[in-house]
Each structure stands twice: as C-alpha cells, then as structure tokens.
Amino acid sequence: MTRNLHADVVAEIDGDAVAPILFFEANFDSGALRFWTGLGEFPGGWDGKTWLGAGDVIKVSDIEETAEMRAAGAVFSVSGIPSALLSIALAEPYQGRSAKCWLAFLTDAGTLIGDPYLLFDGRMDVMEIEEGGQTATIKISAESKLIALQRAKNRFCTDQDQKADYPDDTFFSGVAELQDLEIVLEG
C-alpha cells in the first residue's frame, strides 16, 4: 500500500539508527489532551500545539491496516494519570470525539524529521479507568471512521425527515399523498 511519507522520513527508516516517537490527541469539550512519547513538553511544539511528554506511560495497541475496506480500531492507554486529569475523563462526554495518533522520527538533536505520519484517525468509543491510589490508568478504545459505513442510515424519503435538515425545503411534501394515490391509465 502506498504511503505519503516525507522523503527524509523514508531515508531515516532506511538508516542504521531510528528514533521513532508517537503523538496522541484526544478531543474533549474542555479542549484537547495532547501527549507525545518523550519527556517534558515537545521542544518547539508541533503543528502549532503543545504536546505533553508521557514517556513510556502511553501505550498504543497494534494499529491494524487492511487492504480491504474494513474498520479497525485501536486502544490507547495512559498510565500514571493524576486525579485532576481523571476528573476530565469521568465528567466529560467523550464518545464520538476525535482521537488521532501520528508516527514521527527525531534527529539526534531532537528535532522532527519531515512531517509526522497519521497512523490512526478515529472516534473515541469506550473508556476504561483503572484506579491505583494517587494515579490511574485510562484506556480509550477508538473506532476507525470507517465504522460509519457499517451503521444503518436511518433516513427516510419523508417531508418530516427532510425538514429536520432543511426546514424550508418542500421537495418531499407530497410523498404521504402518493401512498394512497390511485393512478388510472387511459388508452
């Protein structure tokens, strides 16, 4: 399968030493939580955003890629979460909110090589919290956006359904009358 990897990233992968990192972003009503797999804030930010270092406390399940058109999910786990951040997870709605993960590579000086590659772009589905004293582990299961292809579309060719999206549209206004309409062909 073809990749849109930056040429410098391809050269890095082909080299002797590779320094990969991950960026993870989950969006909530109060704002986005952004982590990267290093320590401290990511130097200089990336994409104009601040990324907090989670070191090795952030884990990502295998991100499956298939040649067929099928939705595959991923599980993101962050451990050592202080109680203050845990309240966000408990209080805010999260289902259906965006979750993304990028793969990037660093130079020996700690700067990005090329552009990070988007590994996963989906929606949060289920959140599990494992408490352990002062800190906790949060596991977020996310679905690929392709999952929407498997859901039934509950739309109808009725005036009421059309007006839900377009209140002034009258295209389907005569559909109910057509149901009992008797058509007589002459000739």
Short mmCIF file of C-alpha atoms in Angstrom, two decimals:
data_model
loop_
_atom_site.label_atom_id
_atom_site.label_comp_id
_atom_site.label_asym_id
_atom_site.label_seq_id
_atom_site.Cartn_x
_atom_site.Cartn_y
_atom_site.Cartn_z
CA MET A 1 0.00 0.00 0.00
CA THR A 2 1.36 3.44 -0.90
CA ARG A 3 2.44 5.78 1.88
CA ASN A 4 2.69 9.55 1.85
CA LEU A 5 5.88 9.58 3.89
CA HIS A 6 8.19 12.54 3.66
CA ALA A 7 11.40 11.66 1.76
CA ASP A 8 13.53 12.49 4.83
CA VAL A 9 11.45 10.05 6.91
CA VAL A 10 11.98 7.28 4.34
CA ALA A 11 15.74 7.94 4.47
CA GLU A 12 15.63 7.79 8.30
CA ILE A 13 13.82 4.46 8.26
CA ASP A 14 16.44 3.07 5.87
CA GLY A 15 19.27 4.30 8.13
CA ASP A 16 21.12 2.43 10.88
CA ALA A 17 19.54 4.13 13.90
CA VAL A 18 15.88 5.06 14.13
CA ALA A 19 14.36 7.33 16.81
CA PRO A 20 10.57 6.98 16.46
CA ILE A 21 8.04 8.84 18.59
CA LEU A 22 4.25 8.98 18.72
CA PHE A 23 1.91 11.93 19.10
CA PHE A 24 -1.57 11.27 20.54
CA GLU A 25 -4.50 13.72 20.60
CA ALA A 26 -7.96 13.21 22.17
CA ASN A 27 -10.57 15.97 21.96
CA PHE A 28 -12.95 16.80 24.80
CA ASP A 29 -15.40 19.68 25.40
CA SER A 30 -12.86 21.45 27.62
CA GLY A 31 -10.14 21.11 24.99
CA ALA A 32 -7.74 18.60 23.56
CA LEU A 33 -5.36 16.41 25.55
CA ARG A 34 -2.10 16.03 23.64
CA PHE A 35 0.74 13.69 24.57
CA TRP A 36 3.93 12.51 22.95
CA THR A 37 6.16 9.58 23.88
CA GLY A 38 9.07 11.69 25.10
CA LEU A 39 9.76 13.58 28.31
CA GLY A 40 8.60 17.12 29.08
CA GLU A 41 6.93 19.36 26.52
CA PHE A 42 7.83 18.61 22.93
CA PRO A 43 10.53 21.18 22.07
CA GLY A 44 9.08 23.97 19.96
CA GLY A 45 5.69 22.24 19.80
CA TRP A 46 4.39 20.63 16.65
CA ASP A 47 1.52 21.72 14.43
CA GLY A 48 1.34 24.92 16.49
CA LYS A 49 0.24 22.93 19.56
CA THR A 50 1.73 22.00 22.92
CA TRP A 51 2.40 18.27 23.43
CA LEU A 52 2.99 16.98 26.97
CA GLY A 53 5.59 14.29 27.46
CA ALA A 54 4.18 10.99 28.62
CA GLY A 55 7.38 8.98 28.19
CA ASP A 56 6.71 5.28 28.29
CA VAL A 57 3.44 5.64 30.22
CA ILE A 58 1.50 5.99 26.96
CA LYS A 59 0.81 2.75 25.12
CA VAL A 60 -0.83 2.08 21.78
CA SER A 61 -2.27 -1.25 20.70
CA ASP A 62 -1.37 -2.65 17.32
CA ILE A 63 -2.92 -0.45 14.68
CA GLU A 64 -4.22 -2.83 12.06
CA GLU A 65 -4.23 -1.90 8.43
CA THR A 66 -6.02 -3.99 5.87
CA ALA A 67 -6.23 -3.93 2.10
CA GLU A 68 -9.99 -4.44 2.30
CA MET A 69 -12.47 -1.71 3.19
CA ARG A 70 -12.95 -2.61 6.86
CA ALA A 71 -12.98 -0.64 10.10
CA ALA A 72 -10.20 -1.49 12.55
CA GLY A 73 -9.95 0.11 15.97
CA ALA A 74 -7.12 0.88 18.36
CA VAL A 75 -6.67 1.14 22.12
CA PHE A 76 -4.70 4.00 23.66
CA SER A 77 -3.58 3.68 27.27
CA VAL A 78 -2.10 6.36 29.50
CA SER A 79 -0.95 5.37 32.98
CA GLY A 80 0.15 7.47 35.93
CA ILE A 81 -2.67 9.98 35.39
CA PRO A 82 -3.10 12.34 38.37
CA SER A 83 -6.54 12.68 39.94
CA ALA A 84 -7.08 16.15 38.41
CA LEU A 85 -6.99 14.78 34.85
CA LEU A 86 -9.06 11.79 35.89
CA SER A 87 -11.96 14.13 36.66
CA ILE A 88 -11.99 15.20 32.98
CA ALA A 89 -12.32 11.59 31.90
CA LEU A 90 -15.14 10.96 34.37
CA ALA A 91 -17.11 14.17 33.83
CA GLU A 92 -16.96 14.93 30.12
CA PRO A 93 -18.73 13.22 27.24
CA TYR A 94 -16.16 11.51 25.04
CA GLN A 95 -17.97 9.06 22.77
CA GLY A 96 -17.71 10.05 19.14
CA ARG A 97 -14.99 12.64 19.84
CA SER A 98 -11.84 12.67 17.71
CA ALA A 99 -8.76 10.60 18.61
CA LYS A 100 -5.62 10.68 16.46
CA CYS A 101 -2.15 9.17 16.57
CA TRP A 102 0.90 10.14 14.49
CA LEU A 103 4.27 8.45 13.96
CA ALA A 104 7.29 10.72 13.71
CA PHE A 105 11.08 10.48 13.80
CA LEU A 106 13.64 12.66 15.54
CA THR A 107 17.16 13.70 14.63
CA ASP A 108 19.99 13.25 17.14
CA ALA A 109 19.37 16.89 18.11
CA GLY A 110 15.72 16.13 18.95
CA THR A 111 14.04 17.90 16.03
CA LEU A 112 11.41 16.38 13.76
CA ILE A 113 12.45 14.75 10.52
CA GLY A 114 9.89 15.61 7.86
CA ASP A 115 6.20 15.58 8.69
CA PRO A 116 4.64 13.11 11.14
CA TYR A 117 2.60 10.33 9.53
CA LEU A 118 -1.03 9.95 10.61
CA LEU A 119 -1.31 6.35 11.84
CA PHE A 120 -4.84 6.48 13.20
CA ASP A 121 -7.76 8.88 12.86
CA GLY A 122 -10.95 7.79 14.54
CA ARG A 123 -13.56 8.38 17.20
CA MET A 124 -13.43 7.51 20.90
CA ASP A 125 -15.83 4.74 21.84
CA VAL A 126 -15.21 3.15 25.26
CA MET A 127 -13.11 4.43 28.15
CA GLU A 128 -11.89 2.17 30.97
CA ILE A 129 -10.36 3.57 34.14
CA GLU A 130 -8.19 1.50 36.48
CA GLU A 131 -7.57 3.35 39.74
CA GLY A 132 -4.47 2.74 41.81
CA GLY A 133 -4.12 5.12 44.77
CA GLN A 134 -2.79 8.54 43.69
CA THR A 135 -2.76 7.77 39.99
CA ALA A 136 -4.85 5.86 37.47
CA THR A 137 -4.64 4.25 34.04
CA ILE A 138 -7.06 5.31 31.33
CA LYS A 139 -7.67 3.06 28.33
CA ILE A 140 -9.52 4.59 25.42
CA SER A 141 -10.86 2.32 22.70
CA ALA A 142 -11.30 4.18 19.44
CA GLU A 143 -13.06 3.19 16.24
CA SER A 144 -11.87 3.96 12.76
CA LYS A 145 -14.03 6.46 10.89
CA LEU A 146 -14.84 3.61 8.52
CA ILE A 147 -17.16 2.16 11.19
CA ALA A 148 -19.77 4.63 9.92
CA LEU A 149 -20.01 2.52 6.75
CA GLN A 150 -21.34 -0.38 8.84
CA ARG A 151 -24.09 1.64 10.53
CA ALA A 152 -27.56 1.75 9.06
CA LYS A 153 -28.66 5.09 7.71
CA ASN A 154 -31.94 5.91 9.44
CA ARG A 155 -33.10 8.38 6.84
CA PHE A 156 -36.43 8.32 5.02
CA CYS A 157 -37.91 9.99 1.96
CA THR A 158 -40.47 11.87 4.02
CA ASP A 159 -41.29 15.53 4.44
CA GLN A 160 -40.61 15.33 8.19
CA ASP A 161 -37.15 13.78 7.74
CA GLN A 162 -36.17 16.33 5.07
CA LYS A 163 -37.31 19.27 7.23
CA ALA A 164 -35.07 18.09 10.07
CA ASP A 165 -32.07 19.21 7.99
CA TYR A 166 -33.70 21.75 5.65
CA PRO A 167 -36.74 23.40 7.32
CA ASP A 168 -37.79 25.38 4.23
CA ASP A 169 -37.49 22.51 1.74
CA THR A 170 -40.81 21.20 0.34
CA PHE A 171 -39.41 18.54 -2.03
CA PHE A 172 -40.99 15.59 -0.14
CA SER A 173 -44.20 17.40 0.89
CA GLY A 174 -46.39 15.28 -1.41
CA VAL A 175 -44.95 11.85 -0.56
CA ALA A 176 -47.66 10.93 2.00
CA GLU A 177 -50.40 11.64 -0.54
CA LEU A 178 -48.70 9.42 -3.13
CA GLN A 179 -49.05 6.35 -0.92
CA ASP A 180 -52.79 6.08 -1.42
CA LEU A 181 -52.94 7.73 -4.84
CA GLU A 182 -54.77 5.71 -7.48
CA ILE A 183 -53.33 6.11 -10.95
CA VAL A 184 -55.62 5.28 -13.86
CA LEU A 185 -54.06 4.82 -17.26
CA GLU A 186 -56.27 5.59 -20.21
CA GLY A 187 -55.70 4.32 -23.58
#
